[in-house]
PDB file of C-alpha atoms in Angstrom:
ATOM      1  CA  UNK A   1     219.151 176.338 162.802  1.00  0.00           C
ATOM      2  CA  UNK A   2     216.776 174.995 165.789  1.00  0.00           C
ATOM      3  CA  UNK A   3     214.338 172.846 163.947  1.00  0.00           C
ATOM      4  CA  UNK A   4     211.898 174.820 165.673  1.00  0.00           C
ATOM      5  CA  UNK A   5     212.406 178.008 164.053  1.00  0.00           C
ATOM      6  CA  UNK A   6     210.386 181.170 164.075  1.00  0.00           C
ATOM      7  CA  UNK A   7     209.442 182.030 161.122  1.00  0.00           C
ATOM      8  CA  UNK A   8     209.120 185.402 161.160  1.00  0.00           C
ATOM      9  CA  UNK A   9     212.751 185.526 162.676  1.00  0.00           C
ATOM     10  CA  UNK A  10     213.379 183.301 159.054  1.00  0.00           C
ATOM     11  CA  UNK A  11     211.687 185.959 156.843  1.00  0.00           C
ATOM     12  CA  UNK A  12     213.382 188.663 158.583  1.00  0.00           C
ATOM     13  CA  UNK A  13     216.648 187.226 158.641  1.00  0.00           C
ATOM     14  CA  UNK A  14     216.172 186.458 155.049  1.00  0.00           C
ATOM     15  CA  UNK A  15     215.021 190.158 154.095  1.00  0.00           C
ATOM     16  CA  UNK A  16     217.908 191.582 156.371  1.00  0.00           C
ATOM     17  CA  UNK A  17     221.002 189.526 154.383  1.00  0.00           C
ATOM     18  CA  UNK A  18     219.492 187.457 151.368  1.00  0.00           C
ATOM     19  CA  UNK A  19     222.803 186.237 150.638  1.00  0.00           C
ATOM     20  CA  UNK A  20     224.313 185.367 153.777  1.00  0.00           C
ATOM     21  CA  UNK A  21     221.203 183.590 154.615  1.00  0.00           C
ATOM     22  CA  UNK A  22     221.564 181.427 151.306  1.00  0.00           C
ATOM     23  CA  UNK A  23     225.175 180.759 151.739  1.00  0.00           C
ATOM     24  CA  UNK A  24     224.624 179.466 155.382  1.00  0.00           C
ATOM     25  CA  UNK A  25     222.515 176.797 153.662  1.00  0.00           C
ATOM     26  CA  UNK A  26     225.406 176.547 150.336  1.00  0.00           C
ATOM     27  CA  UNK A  27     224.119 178.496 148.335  1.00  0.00           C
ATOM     28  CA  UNK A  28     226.322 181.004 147.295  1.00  0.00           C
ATOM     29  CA  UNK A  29     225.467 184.234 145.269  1.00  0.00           C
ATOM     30  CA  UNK A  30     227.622 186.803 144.168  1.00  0.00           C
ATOM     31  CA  UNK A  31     228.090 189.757 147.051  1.00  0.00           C
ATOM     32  CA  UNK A  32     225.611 192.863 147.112  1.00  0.00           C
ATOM     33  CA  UNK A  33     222.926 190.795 145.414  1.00  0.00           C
ATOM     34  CA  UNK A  34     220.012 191.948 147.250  1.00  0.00           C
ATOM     35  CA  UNK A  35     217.155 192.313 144.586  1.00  0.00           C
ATOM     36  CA  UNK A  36     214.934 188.938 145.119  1.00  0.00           C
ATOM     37  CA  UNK A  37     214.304 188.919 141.495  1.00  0.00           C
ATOM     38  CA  UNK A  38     218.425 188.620 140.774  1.00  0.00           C
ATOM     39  CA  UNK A  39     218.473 185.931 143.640  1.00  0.00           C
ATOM     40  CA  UNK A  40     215.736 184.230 141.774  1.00  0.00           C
ATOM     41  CA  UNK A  41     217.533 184.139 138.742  1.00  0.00           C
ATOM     42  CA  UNK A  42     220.666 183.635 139.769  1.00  0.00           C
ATOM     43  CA  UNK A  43     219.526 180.590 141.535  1.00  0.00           C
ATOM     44  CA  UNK A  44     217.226 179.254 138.112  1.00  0.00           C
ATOM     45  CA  UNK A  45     220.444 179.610 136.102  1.00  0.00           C
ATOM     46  CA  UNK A  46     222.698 177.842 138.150  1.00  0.00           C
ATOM     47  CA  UNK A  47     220.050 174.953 138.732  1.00  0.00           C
ATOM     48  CA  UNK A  48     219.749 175.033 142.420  1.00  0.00           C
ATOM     49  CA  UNK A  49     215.635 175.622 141.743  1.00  0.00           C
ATOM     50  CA  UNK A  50     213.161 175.145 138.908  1.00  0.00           C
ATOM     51  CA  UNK A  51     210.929 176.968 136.867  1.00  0.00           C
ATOM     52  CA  UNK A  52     208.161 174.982 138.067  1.00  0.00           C
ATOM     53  CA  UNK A  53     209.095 176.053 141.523  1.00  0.00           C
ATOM     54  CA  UNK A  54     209.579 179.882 140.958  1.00  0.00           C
ATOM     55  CA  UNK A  55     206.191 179.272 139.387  1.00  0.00           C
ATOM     56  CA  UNK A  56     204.428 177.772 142.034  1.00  0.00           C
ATOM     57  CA  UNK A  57     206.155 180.107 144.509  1.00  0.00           C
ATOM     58  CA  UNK A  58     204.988 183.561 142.800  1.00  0.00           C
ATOM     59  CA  UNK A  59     201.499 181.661 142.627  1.00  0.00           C
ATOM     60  CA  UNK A  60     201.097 180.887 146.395  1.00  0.00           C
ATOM     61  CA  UNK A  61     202.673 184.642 146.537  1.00  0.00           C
ATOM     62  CA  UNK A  62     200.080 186.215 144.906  1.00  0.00           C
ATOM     63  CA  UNK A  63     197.360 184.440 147.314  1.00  0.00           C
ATOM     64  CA  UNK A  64     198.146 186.695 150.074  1.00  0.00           C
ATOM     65  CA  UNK A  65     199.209 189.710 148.172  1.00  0.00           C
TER      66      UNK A  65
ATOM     67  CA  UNK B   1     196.706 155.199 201.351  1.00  0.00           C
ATOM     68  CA  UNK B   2     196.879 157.045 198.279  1.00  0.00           C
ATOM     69  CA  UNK B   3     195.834 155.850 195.326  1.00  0.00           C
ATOM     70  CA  UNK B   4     198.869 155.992 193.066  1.00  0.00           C
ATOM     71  CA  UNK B   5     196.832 156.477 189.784  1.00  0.00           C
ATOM     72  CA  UNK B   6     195.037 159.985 191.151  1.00  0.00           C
ATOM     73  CA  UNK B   7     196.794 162.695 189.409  1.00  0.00           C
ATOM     74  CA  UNK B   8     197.258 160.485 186.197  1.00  0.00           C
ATOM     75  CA  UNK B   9     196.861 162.536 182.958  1.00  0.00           C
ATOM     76  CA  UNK B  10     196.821 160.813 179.650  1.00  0.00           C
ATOM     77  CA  UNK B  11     199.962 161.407 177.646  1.00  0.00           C
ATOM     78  CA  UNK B  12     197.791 161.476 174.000  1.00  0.00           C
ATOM     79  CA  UNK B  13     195.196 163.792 175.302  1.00  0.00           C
ATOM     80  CA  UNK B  14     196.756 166.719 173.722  1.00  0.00           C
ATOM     81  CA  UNK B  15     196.277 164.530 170.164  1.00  0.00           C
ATOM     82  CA  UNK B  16     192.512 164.581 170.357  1.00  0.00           C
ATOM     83  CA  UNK B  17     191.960 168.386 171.280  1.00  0.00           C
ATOM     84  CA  UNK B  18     190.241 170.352 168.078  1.00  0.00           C
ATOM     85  CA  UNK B  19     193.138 172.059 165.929  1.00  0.00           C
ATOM     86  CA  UNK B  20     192.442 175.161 164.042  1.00  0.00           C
ATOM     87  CA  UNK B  21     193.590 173.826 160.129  1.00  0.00           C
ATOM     88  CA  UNK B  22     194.114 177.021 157.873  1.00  0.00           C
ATOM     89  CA  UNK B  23     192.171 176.558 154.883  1.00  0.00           C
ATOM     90  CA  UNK B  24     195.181 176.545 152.025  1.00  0.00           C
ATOM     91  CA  UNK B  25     195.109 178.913 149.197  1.00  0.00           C
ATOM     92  CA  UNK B  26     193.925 177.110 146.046  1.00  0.00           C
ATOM     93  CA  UNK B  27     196.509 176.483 143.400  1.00  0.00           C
ATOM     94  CA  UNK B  28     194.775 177.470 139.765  1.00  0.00           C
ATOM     95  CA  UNK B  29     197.989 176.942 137.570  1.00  0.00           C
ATOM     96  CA  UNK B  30     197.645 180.298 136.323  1.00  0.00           C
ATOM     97  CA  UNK B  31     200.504 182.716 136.888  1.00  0.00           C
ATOM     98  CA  UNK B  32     199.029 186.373 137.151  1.00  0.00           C
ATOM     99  CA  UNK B  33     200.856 189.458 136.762  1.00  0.00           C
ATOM    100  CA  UNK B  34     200.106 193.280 137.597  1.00  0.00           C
ATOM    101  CA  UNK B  35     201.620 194.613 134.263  1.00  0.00           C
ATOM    102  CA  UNK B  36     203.837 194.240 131.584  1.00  0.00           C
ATOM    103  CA  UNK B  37     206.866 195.254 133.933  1.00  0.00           C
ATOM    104  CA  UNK B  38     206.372 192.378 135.806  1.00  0.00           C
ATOM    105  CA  UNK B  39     206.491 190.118 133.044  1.00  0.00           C
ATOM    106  CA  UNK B  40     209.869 191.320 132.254  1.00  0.00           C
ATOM    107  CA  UNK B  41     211.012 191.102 136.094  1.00  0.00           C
ATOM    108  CA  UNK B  42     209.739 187.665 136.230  1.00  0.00           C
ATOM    109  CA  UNK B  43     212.712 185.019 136.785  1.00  0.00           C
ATOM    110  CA  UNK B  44     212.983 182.576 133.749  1.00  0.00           C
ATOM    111  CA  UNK B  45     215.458 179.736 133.642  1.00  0.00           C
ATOM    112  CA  UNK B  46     217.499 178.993 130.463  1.00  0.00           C
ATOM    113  CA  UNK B  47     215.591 177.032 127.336  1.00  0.00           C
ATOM    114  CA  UNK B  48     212.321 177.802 129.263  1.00  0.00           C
ATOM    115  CA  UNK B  49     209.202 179.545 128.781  1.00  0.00           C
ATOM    116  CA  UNK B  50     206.072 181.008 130.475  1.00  0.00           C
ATOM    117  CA  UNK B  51     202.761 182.105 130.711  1.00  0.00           C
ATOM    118  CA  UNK B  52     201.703 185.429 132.234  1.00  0.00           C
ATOM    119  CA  UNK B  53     198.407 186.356 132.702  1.00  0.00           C
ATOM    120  CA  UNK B  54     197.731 190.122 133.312  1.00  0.00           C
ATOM    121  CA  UNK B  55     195.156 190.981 136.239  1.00  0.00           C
ATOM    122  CA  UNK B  56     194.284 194.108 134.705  1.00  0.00           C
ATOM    123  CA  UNK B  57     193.502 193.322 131.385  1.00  0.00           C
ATOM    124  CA  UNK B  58     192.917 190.926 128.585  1.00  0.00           C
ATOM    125  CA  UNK B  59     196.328 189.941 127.756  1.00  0.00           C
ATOM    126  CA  UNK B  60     198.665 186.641 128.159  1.00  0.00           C
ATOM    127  CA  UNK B  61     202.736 187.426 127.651  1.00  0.00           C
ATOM    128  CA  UNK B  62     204.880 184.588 126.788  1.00  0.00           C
ATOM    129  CA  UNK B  63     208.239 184.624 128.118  1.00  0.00           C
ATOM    130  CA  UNK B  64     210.438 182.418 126.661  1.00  0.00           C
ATOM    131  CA  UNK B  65     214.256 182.518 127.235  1.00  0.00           C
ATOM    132  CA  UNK B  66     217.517 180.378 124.586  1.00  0.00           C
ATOM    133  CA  UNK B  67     219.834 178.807 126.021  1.00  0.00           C
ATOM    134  CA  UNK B  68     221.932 181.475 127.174  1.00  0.00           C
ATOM    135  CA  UNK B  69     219.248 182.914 129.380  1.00  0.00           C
ATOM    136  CA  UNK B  70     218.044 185.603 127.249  1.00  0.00           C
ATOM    137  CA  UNK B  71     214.247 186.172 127.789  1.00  0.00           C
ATOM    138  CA  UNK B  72     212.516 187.527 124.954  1.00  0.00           C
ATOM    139  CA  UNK B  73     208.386 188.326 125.556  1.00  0.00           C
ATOM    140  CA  UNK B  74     205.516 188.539 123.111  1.00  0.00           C
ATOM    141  CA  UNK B  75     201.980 190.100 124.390  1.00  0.00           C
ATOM    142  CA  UNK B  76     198.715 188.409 122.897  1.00  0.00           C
ATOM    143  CA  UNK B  77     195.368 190.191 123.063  1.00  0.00           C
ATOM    144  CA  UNK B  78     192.898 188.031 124.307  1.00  0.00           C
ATOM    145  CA  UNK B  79     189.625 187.973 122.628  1.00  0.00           C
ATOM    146  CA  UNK B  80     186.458 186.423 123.325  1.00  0.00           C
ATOM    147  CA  UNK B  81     184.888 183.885 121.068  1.00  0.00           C
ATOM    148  CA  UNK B  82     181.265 185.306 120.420  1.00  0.00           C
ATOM    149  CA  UNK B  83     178.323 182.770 119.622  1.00  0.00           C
ATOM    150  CA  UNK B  84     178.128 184.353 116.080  1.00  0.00           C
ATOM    151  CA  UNK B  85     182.058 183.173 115.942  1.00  0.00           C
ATOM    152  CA  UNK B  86     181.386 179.994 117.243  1.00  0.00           C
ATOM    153  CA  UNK B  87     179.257 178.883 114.782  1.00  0.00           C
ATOM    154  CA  UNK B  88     181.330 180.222 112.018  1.00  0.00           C
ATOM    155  CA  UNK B  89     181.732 176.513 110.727  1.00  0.00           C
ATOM    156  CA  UNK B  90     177.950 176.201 110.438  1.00  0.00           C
ATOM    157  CA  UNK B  91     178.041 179.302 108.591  1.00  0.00           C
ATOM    158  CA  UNK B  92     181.035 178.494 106.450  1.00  0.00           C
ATOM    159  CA  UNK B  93     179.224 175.103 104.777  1.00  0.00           C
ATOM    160  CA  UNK B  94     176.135 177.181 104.205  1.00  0.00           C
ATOM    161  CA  UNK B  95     178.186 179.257 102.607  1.00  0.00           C
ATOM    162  CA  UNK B  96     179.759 176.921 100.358  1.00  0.00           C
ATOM    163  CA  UNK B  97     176.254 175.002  99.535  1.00  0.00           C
ATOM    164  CA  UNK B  98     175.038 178.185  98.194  1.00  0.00           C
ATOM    165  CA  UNK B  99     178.452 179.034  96.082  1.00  0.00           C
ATOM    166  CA  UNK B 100     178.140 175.450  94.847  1.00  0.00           C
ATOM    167  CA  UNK B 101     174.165 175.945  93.676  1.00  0.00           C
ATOM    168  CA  UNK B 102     175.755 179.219  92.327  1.00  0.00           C
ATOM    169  CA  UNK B 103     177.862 177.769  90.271  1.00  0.00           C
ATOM    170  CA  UNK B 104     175.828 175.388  89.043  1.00  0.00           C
ATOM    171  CA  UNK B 105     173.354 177.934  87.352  1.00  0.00           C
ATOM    172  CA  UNK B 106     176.435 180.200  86.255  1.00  0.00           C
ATOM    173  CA  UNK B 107     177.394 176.744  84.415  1.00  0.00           C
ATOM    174  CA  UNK B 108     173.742 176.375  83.107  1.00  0.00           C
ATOM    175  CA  UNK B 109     174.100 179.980  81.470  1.00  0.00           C
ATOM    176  CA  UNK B 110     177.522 179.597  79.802  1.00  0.00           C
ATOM    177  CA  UNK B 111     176.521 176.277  78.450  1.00  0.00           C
ATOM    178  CA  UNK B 112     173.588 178.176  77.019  1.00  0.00           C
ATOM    179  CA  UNK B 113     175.774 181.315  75.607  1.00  0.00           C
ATOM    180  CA  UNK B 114     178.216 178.522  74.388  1.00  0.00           C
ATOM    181  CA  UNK B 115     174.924 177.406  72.472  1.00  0.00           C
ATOM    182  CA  UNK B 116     174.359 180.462  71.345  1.00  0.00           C
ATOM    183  CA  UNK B 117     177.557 181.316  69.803  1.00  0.00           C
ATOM    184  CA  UNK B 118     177.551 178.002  68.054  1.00  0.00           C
ATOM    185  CA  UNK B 119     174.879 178.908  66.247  1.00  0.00           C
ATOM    186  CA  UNK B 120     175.237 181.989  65.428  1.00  0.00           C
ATOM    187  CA  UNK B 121     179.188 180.669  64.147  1.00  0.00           C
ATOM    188  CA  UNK B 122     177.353 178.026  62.493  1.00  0.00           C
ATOM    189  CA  UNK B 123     175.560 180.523  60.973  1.00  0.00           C
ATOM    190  CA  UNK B 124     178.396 182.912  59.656  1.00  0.00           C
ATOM    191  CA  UNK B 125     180.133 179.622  58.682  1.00  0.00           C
ATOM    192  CA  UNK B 126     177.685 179.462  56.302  1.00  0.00           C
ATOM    193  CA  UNK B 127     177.377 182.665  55.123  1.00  0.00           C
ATOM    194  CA  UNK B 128     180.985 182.257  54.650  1.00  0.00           C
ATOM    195  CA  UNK B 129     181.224 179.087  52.725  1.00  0.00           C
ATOM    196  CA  UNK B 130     178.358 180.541  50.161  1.00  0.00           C
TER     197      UNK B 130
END
């Protein structure tokens, strides 16, 4: 990816194929697995992010909800 | 002649022009949540646990998940400590001062009655013995 990426062209791209954008990066999920949440946990239980992340994460979130 | 050093700009100029800094959301520590679907939606790692806060009302949900991933969630009512509450120690210790000066006069009376029946036994001893 250019370093200087868009990020709106990220979000989308991320909203458009959640798990081809993840398994560009290694992160592979099982196919059809587009419900964040499942990502989320599928990603806690296999270690490849914390709890303390996912926490911070939904609390930034909720800032600009 | 030109001078060579006419259309010279400064290469760190650019550094030293005013940059708008967003102001960053403040991180409380406190995950919130809408309602108790949330709470169940919310992603928990294995041999973890969490606690939810609910915007809406007065209630914290603790998710906690074993170590196969299953999340299990309890919902506590949150309740206000009131002054009267608060001083309930205070109140306690009074409470026991007075049981204590209660018993003491409760002891004063049955030593009395004890007294009383001693005489009165002494009495029918007595009677009995004549």
């Amino acid at each position: 990816m250019n370093p200087m990426f868009n990020l709106q062209q990220m979000v989308s791209a991320i909203k458009s194929n959640p798990v081809g954008f993840l398994a560009q990066r290694g992160i592979n999920l099982p196919a059809g697995t587009n419900d964040p949440n499942a990502i989320l946990q599928q990603m806690l239980n296999s270690g490849r992010v914390t709890q303390d992340q996912v926490n911070r994460a939904w609390q930034m979130a909720q800032k600009y909800r | 002649m030109a001078y060579p050093y006419y259309n010279y700009t400064n290469p760190f100029a650019a550094q030293y022009q005013p940059q708008f800094v967003q102001p960053q959301p403040i991180q409380t520590g406190i995950t919130w949540i809408g309602n108790q679907g949330e709470a169940e939606a919310y992603p928990l790692a294995p041999n973890c646990a969490v606690a939810l806060w609910s915007r809406s009302e007065p209630v914290v949900y603790i998710k906690q998940s074993d170590a196969t991933g299953r999340p299990t969630i309890k919902a506590y009512d949150i309740t206000e400590r009131s002054a009267s509450s608060a001083s309930h120690g205070a109140t306690g210790a009074d409470n026991l001062t007075q049981i204590a000066s209660e018993i003491k006069v409760m002891q004063s009376a049955l030593e009395g009655l004890r007294n009383d029946i001693k005489k009165l036994t002494e009495g029918k001893t007595d009677e009995s013995d004549v």
